[in-house]
Short mmCIF file of C-alpha atoms and ligand atoms in Angstrom, two decimals:
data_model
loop_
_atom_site.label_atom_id
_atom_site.label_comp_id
_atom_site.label_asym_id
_atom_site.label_seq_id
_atom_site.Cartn_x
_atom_site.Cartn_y
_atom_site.Cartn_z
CA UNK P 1 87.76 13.62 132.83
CA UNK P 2 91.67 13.73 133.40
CA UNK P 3 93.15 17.10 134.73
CA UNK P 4 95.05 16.94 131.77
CA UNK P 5 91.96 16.79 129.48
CA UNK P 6 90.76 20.26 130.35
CA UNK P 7 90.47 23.29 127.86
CA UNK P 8 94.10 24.65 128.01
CA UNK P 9 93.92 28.15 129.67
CA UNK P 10 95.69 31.35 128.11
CA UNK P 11 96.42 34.09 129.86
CA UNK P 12 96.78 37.50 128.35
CA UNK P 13 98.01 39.67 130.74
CA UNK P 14 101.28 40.20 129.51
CA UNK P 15 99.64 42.11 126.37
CA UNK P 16 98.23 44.76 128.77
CA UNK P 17 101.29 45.54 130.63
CA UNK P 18 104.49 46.16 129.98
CA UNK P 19 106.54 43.10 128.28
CA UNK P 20 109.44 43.29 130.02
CA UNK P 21 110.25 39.05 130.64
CA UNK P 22 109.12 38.62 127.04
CA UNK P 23 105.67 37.18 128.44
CA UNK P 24 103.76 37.96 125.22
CA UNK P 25 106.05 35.47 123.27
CA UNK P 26 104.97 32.86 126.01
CA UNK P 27 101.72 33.54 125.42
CA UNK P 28 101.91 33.24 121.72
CA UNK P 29 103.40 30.04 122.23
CA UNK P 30 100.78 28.97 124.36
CA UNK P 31 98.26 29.70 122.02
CA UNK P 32 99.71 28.13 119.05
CA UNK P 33 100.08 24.92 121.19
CA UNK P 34 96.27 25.11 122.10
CA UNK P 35 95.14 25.50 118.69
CA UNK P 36 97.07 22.10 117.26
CA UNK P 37 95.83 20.05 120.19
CA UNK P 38 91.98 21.42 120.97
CA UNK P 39 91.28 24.34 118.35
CA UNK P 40 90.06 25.36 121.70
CA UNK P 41 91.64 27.43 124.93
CA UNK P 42 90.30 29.60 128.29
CA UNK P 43 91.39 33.17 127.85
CA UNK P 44 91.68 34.50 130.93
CA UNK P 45 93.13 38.37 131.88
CA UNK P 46 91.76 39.10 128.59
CA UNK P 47 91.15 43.11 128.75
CA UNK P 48 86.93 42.56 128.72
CA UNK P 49 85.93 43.72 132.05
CA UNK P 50 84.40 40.77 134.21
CA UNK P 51 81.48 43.04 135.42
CA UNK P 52 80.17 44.14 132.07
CA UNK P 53 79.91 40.24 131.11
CA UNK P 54 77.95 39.37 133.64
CA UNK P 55 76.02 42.41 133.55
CA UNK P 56 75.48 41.92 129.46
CA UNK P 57 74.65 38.27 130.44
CA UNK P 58 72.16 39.55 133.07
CA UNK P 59 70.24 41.88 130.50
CA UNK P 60 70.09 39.38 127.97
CA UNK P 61 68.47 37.29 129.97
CA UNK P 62 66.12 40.52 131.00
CA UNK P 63 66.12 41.31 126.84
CA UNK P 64 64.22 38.37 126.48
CA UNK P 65 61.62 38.77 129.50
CA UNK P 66 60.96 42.21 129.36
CA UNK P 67 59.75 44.41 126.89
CA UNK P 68 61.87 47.68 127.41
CA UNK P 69 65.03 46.41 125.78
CA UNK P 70 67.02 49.80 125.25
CA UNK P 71 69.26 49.06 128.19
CA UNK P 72 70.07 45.46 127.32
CA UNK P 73 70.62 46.55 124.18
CA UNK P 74 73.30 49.26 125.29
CA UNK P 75 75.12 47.07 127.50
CA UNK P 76 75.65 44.17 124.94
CA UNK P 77 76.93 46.49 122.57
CA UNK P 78 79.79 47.85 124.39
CA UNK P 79 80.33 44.14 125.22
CA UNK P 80 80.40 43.65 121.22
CA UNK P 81 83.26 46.32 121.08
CA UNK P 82 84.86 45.04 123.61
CA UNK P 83 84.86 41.38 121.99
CA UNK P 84 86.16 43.23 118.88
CA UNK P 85 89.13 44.68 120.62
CA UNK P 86 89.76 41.19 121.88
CA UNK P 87 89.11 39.67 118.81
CA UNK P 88 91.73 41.67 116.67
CA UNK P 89 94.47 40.69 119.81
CA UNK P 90 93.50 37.23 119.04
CA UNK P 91 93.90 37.76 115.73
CA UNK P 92 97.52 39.51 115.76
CA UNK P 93 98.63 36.59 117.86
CA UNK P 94 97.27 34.32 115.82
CA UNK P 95 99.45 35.74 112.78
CA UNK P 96 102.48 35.35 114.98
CA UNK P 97 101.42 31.68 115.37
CA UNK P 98 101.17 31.57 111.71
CA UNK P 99 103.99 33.53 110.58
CA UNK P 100 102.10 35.38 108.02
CA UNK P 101 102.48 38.97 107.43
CA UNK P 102 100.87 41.81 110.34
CA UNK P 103 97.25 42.41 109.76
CA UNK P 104 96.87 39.47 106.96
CA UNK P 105 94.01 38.00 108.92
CA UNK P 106 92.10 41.12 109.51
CA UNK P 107 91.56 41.27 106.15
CA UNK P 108 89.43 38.31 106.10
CA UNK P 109 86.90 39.32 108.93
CA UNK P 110 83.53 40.49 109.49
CA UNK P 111 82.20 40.60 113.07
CA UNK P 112 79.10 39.64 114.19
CA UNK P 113 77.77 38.86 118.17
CA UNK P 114 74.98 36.66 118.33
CA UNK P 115 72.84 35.89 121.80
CA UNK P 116 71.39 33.57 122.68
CA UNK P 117 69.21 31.71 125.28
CA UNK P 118 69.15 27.83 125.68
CA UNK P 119 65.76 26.48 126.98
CA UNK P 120 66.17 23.98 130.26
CA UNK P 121 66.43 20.25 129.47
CA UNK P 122 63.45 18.04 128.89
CA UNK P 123 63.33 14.53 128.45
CA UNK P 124 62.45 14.20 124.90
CA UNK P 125 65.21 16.88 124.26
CA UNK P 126 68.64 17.75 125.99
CA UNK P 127 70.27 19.06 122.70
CA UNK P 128 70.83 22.58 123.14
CA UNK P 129 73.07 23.57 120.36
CA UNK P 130 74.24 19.71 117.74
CA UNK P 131 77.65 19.14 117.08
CA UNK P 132 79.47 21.40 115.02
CA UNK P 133 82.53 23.31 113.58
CA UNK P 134 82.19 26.99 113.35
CA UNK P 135 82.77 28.44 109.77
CA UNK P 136 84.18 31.33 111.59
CA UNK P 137 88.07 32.86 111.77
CA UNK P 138 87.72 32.50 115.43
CA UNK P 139 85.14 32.83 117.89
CA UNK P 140 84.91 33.92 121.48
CA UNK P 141 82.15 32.70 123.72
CA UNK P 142 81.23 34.94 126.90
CA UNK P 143 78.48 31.76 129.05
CA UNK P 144 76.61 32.52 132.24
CA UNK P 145 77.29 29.62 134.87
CA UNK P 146 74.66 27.21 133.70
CA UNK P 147 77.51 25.38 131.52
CA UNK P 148 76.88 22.51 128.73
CA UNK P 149 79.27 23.73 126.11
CA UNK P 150 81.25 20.71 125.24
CA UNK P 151 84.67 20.26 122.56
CA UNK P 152 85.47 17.05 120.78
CA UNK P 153 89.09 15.86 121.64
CA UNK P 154 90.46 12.42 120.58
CA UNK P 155 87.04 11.19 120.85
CA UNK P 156 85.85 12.41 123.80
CA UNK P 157 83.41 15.46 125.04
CA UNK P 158 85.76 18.00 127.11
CA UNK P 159 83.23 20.46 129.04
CA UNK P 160 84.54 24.03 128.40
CA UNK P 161 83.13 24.84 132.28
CA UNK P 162 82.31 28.65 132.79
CA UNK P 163 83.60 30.59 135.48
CA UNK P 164 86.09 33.42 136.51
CA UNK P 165 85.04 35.59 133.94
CA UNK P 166 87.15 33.63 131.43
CA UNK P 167 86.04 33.68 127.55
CA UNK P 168 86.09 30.48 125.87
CA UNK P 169 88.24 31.15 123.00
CA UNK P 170 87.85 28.87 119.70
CA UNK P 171 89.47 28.38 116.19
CA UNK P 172 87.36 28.23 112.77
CA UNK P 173 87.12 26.65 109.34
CA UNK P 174 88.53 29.41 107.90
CA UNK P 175 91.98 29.35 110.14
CA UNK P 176 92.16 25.64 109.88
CA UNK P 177 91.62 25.82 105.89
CA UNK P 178 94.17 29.14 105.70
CA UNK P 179 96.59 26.91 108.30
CA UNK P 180 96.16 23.82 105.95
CA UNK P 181 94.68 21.99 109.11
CA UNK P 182 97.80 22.84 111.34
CA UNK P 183 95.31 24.90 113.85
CA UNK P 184 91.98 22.90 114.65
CA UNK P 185 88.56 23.70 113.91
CA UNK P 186 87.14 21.31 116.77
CA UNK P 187 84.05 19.61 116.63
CA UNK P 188 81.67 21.44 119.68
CA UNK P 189 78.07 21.17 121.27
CA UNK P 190 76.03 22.59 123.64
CA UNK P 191 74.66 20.05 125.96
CA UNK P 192 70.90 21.83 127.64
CA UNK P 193 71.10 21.69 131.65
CA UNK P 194 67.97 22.16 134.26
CA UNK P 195 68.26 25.83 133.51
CA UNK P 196 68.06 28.48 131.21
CA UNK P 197 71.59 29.01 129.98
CA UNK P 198 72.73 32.39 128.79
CA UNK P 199 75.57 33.18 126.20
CA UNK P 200 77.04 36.15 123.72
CA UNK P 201 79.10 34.35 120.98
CA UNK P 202 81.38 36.56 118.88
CA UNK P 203 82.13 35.46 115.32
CA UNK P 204 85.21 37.45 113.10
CA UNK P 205 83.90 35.63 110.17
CA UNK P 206 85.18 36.05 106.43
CA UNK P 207 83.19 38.49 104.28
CA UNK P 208 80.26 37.06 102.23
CA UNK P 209 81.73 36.29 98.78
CA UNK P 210 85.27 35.07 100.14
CA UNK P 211 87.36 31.76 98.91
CA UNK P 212 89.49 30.34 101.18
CA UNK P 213 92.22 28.30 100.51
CA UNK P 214 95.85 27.39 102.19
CA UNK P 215 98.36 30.07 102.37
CA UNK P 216 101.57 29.12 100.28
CA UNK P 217 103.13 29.09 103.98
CA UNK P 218 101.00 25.83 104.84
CA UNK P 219 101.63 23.96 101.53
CA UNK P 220 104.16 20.94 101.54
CA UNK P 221 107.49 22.30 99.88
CA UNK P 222 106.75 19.44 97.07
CA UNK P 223 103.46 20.68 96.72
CA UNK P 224 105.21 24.13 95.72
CA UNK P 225 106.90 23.17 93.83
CA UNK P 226 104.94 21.35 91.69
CA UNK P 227 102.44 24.24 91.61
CA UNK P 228 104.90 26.28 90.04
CA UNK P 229 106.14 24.01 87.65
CA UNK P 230 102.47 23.10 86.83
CA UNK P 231 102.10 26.74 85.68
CA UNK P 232 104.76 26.70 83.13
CA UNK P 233 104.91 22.58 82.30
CA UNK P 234 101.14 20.98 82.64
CA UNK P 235 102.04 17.83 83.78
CA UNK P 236 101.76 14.63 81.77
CA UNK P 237 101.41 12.07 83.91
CA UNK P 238 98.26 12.00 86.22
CA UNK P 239 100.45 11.53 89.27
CA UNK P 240 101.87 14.96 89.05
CA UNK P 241 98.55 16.83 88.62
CA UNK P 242 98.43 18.91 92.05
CA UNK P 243 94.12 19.61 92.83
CA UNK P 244 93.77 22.25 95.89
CA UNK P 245 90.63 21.79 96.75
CA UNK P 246 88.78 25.23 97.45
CA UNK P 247 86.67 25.68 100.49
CA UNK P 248 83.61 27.58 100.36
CA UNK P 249 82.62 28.82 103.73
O1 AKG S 301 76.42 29.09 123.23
C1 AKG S 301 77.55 28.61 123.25
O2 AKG S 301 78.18 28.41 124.29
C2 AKG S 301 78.26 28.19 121.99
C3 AKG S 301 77.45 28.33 120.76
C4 AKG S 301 78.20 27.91 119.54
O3 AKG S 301 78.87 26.92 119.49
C5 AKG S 301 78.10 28.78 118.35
O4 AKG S 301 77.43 29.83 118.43
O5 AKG S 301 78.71 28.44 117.32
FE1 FE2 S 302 80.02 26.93 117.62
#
């Protein structure tokens, strides 16, 4: 793998201290960049404390060996409201990116943490998790150091390696529908190792019953246009008939 092909790494600090060299516009900018090239990107100084991670890691892998599982339980859910704090920074920059209007894409989101535990490897089966997009806004995936997550870019698997208590941070259908496939929803998979592998993934996921479409923003200007004309002149000719197809998550 070329340095070059690595997840592109983010870092948030500048949103928890004071912007004074306009570092939060950098980091906007770095963001947008990493969702048009991988739909993918390392967060790192991201406000989640490194400690709790591991240590909601560490119970989960106890949640599922022992059978007192009040403490795991505890510890993963002020790792959930941490994500969710994370997850709404995300999604503010993410408007930026966009240019829609403050707080459009909280609107669309329901949270949900999910954990899980990979089995090892064996040799009839080293699929931990197939290939995939994730219907989700965005996700964020905390990963003990066992690795095998793997993104899909120009036709090869990047490895989205753990480590420094970075979260993997990824974009969803619903962005790449809403961004008229501007942002990415890349194509992922979880690759099983010689070891248990350990993760918390964090989904801000559209409510049940929502459509999703393009936002006017994302449409061609032609495109626009002939959606408003469509409204008061239905076209004639079947070359002028504009279909936007709707996306059902
Ligand atoms: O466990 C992981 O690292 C990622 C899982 C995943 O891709 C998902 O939950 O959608
Ligand atoms: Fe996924």
């Amino acid at each position: 793998m070329a340095a070059s092909d690595a997840l592109p790494v983010v870092d948030l600090a500048p949103f928890f201290t004071e912007d004074v060299k306009g570092g939060t516009a950098g980091a906007t900018e770095a963001v947008r960049q990493a969702c048009q090239t991988h739909g993918f990107f390392r967060a790192v100084n991201h406000g989640v404390p490194i400690d709790l991670m591991a240590r909601a890691l560490e119970l989960s892998a106890a949640f599922f060996a022992l059978p007192d599982r009040r403490r795991p339980r505890e510890t993963v859910e002020e790792c959930y409201s941490k994500f969710t704090e994370l997850g709404l920074l995300i999604q503010k920059i993410l408007n930026e990116c966009m240019g829609l209007p403050p707080g459009l894409l909280k609107d669309y989101n329901d949270d949900l943490m999910i954990v899980r535990r990979y089995l090892p490897a064996t040799e009839e089966e080293s699929t931990g998790f197939s290939t995939h997009e994730d219907a989700s806004c965005i996700t964020l995936i905390c990963q003990d150091d066992v690795g095998g997550l793997e993104v899909l870019k120009d036709g090869h698997w990047v490895p989205a390696e753990p480590g420094g208590g970075s979260i993997i941070v990824n974009i969803g259908d619903v962005i790449k529908v809403l961004s008229n496939s501007k942002l990415k929803s890349a194509t992922h998979q979880v690759v099983s190792k010689a070891a248990h592998r350990h993760s918390l993934s964090f989904f801000s996921n559209p409510h049940g019953d929502r459509w999703v479409e393009p936002l006017p923003e994302f449409l061609y200007k032609e495109y626009q246009g002939l959606l408003v004309r469509n409204k008061t002149h239905p076209p004639a000719r079947h070359e002028d008939v504009v279909n936007i197809t709707r996306y059902a998550i």
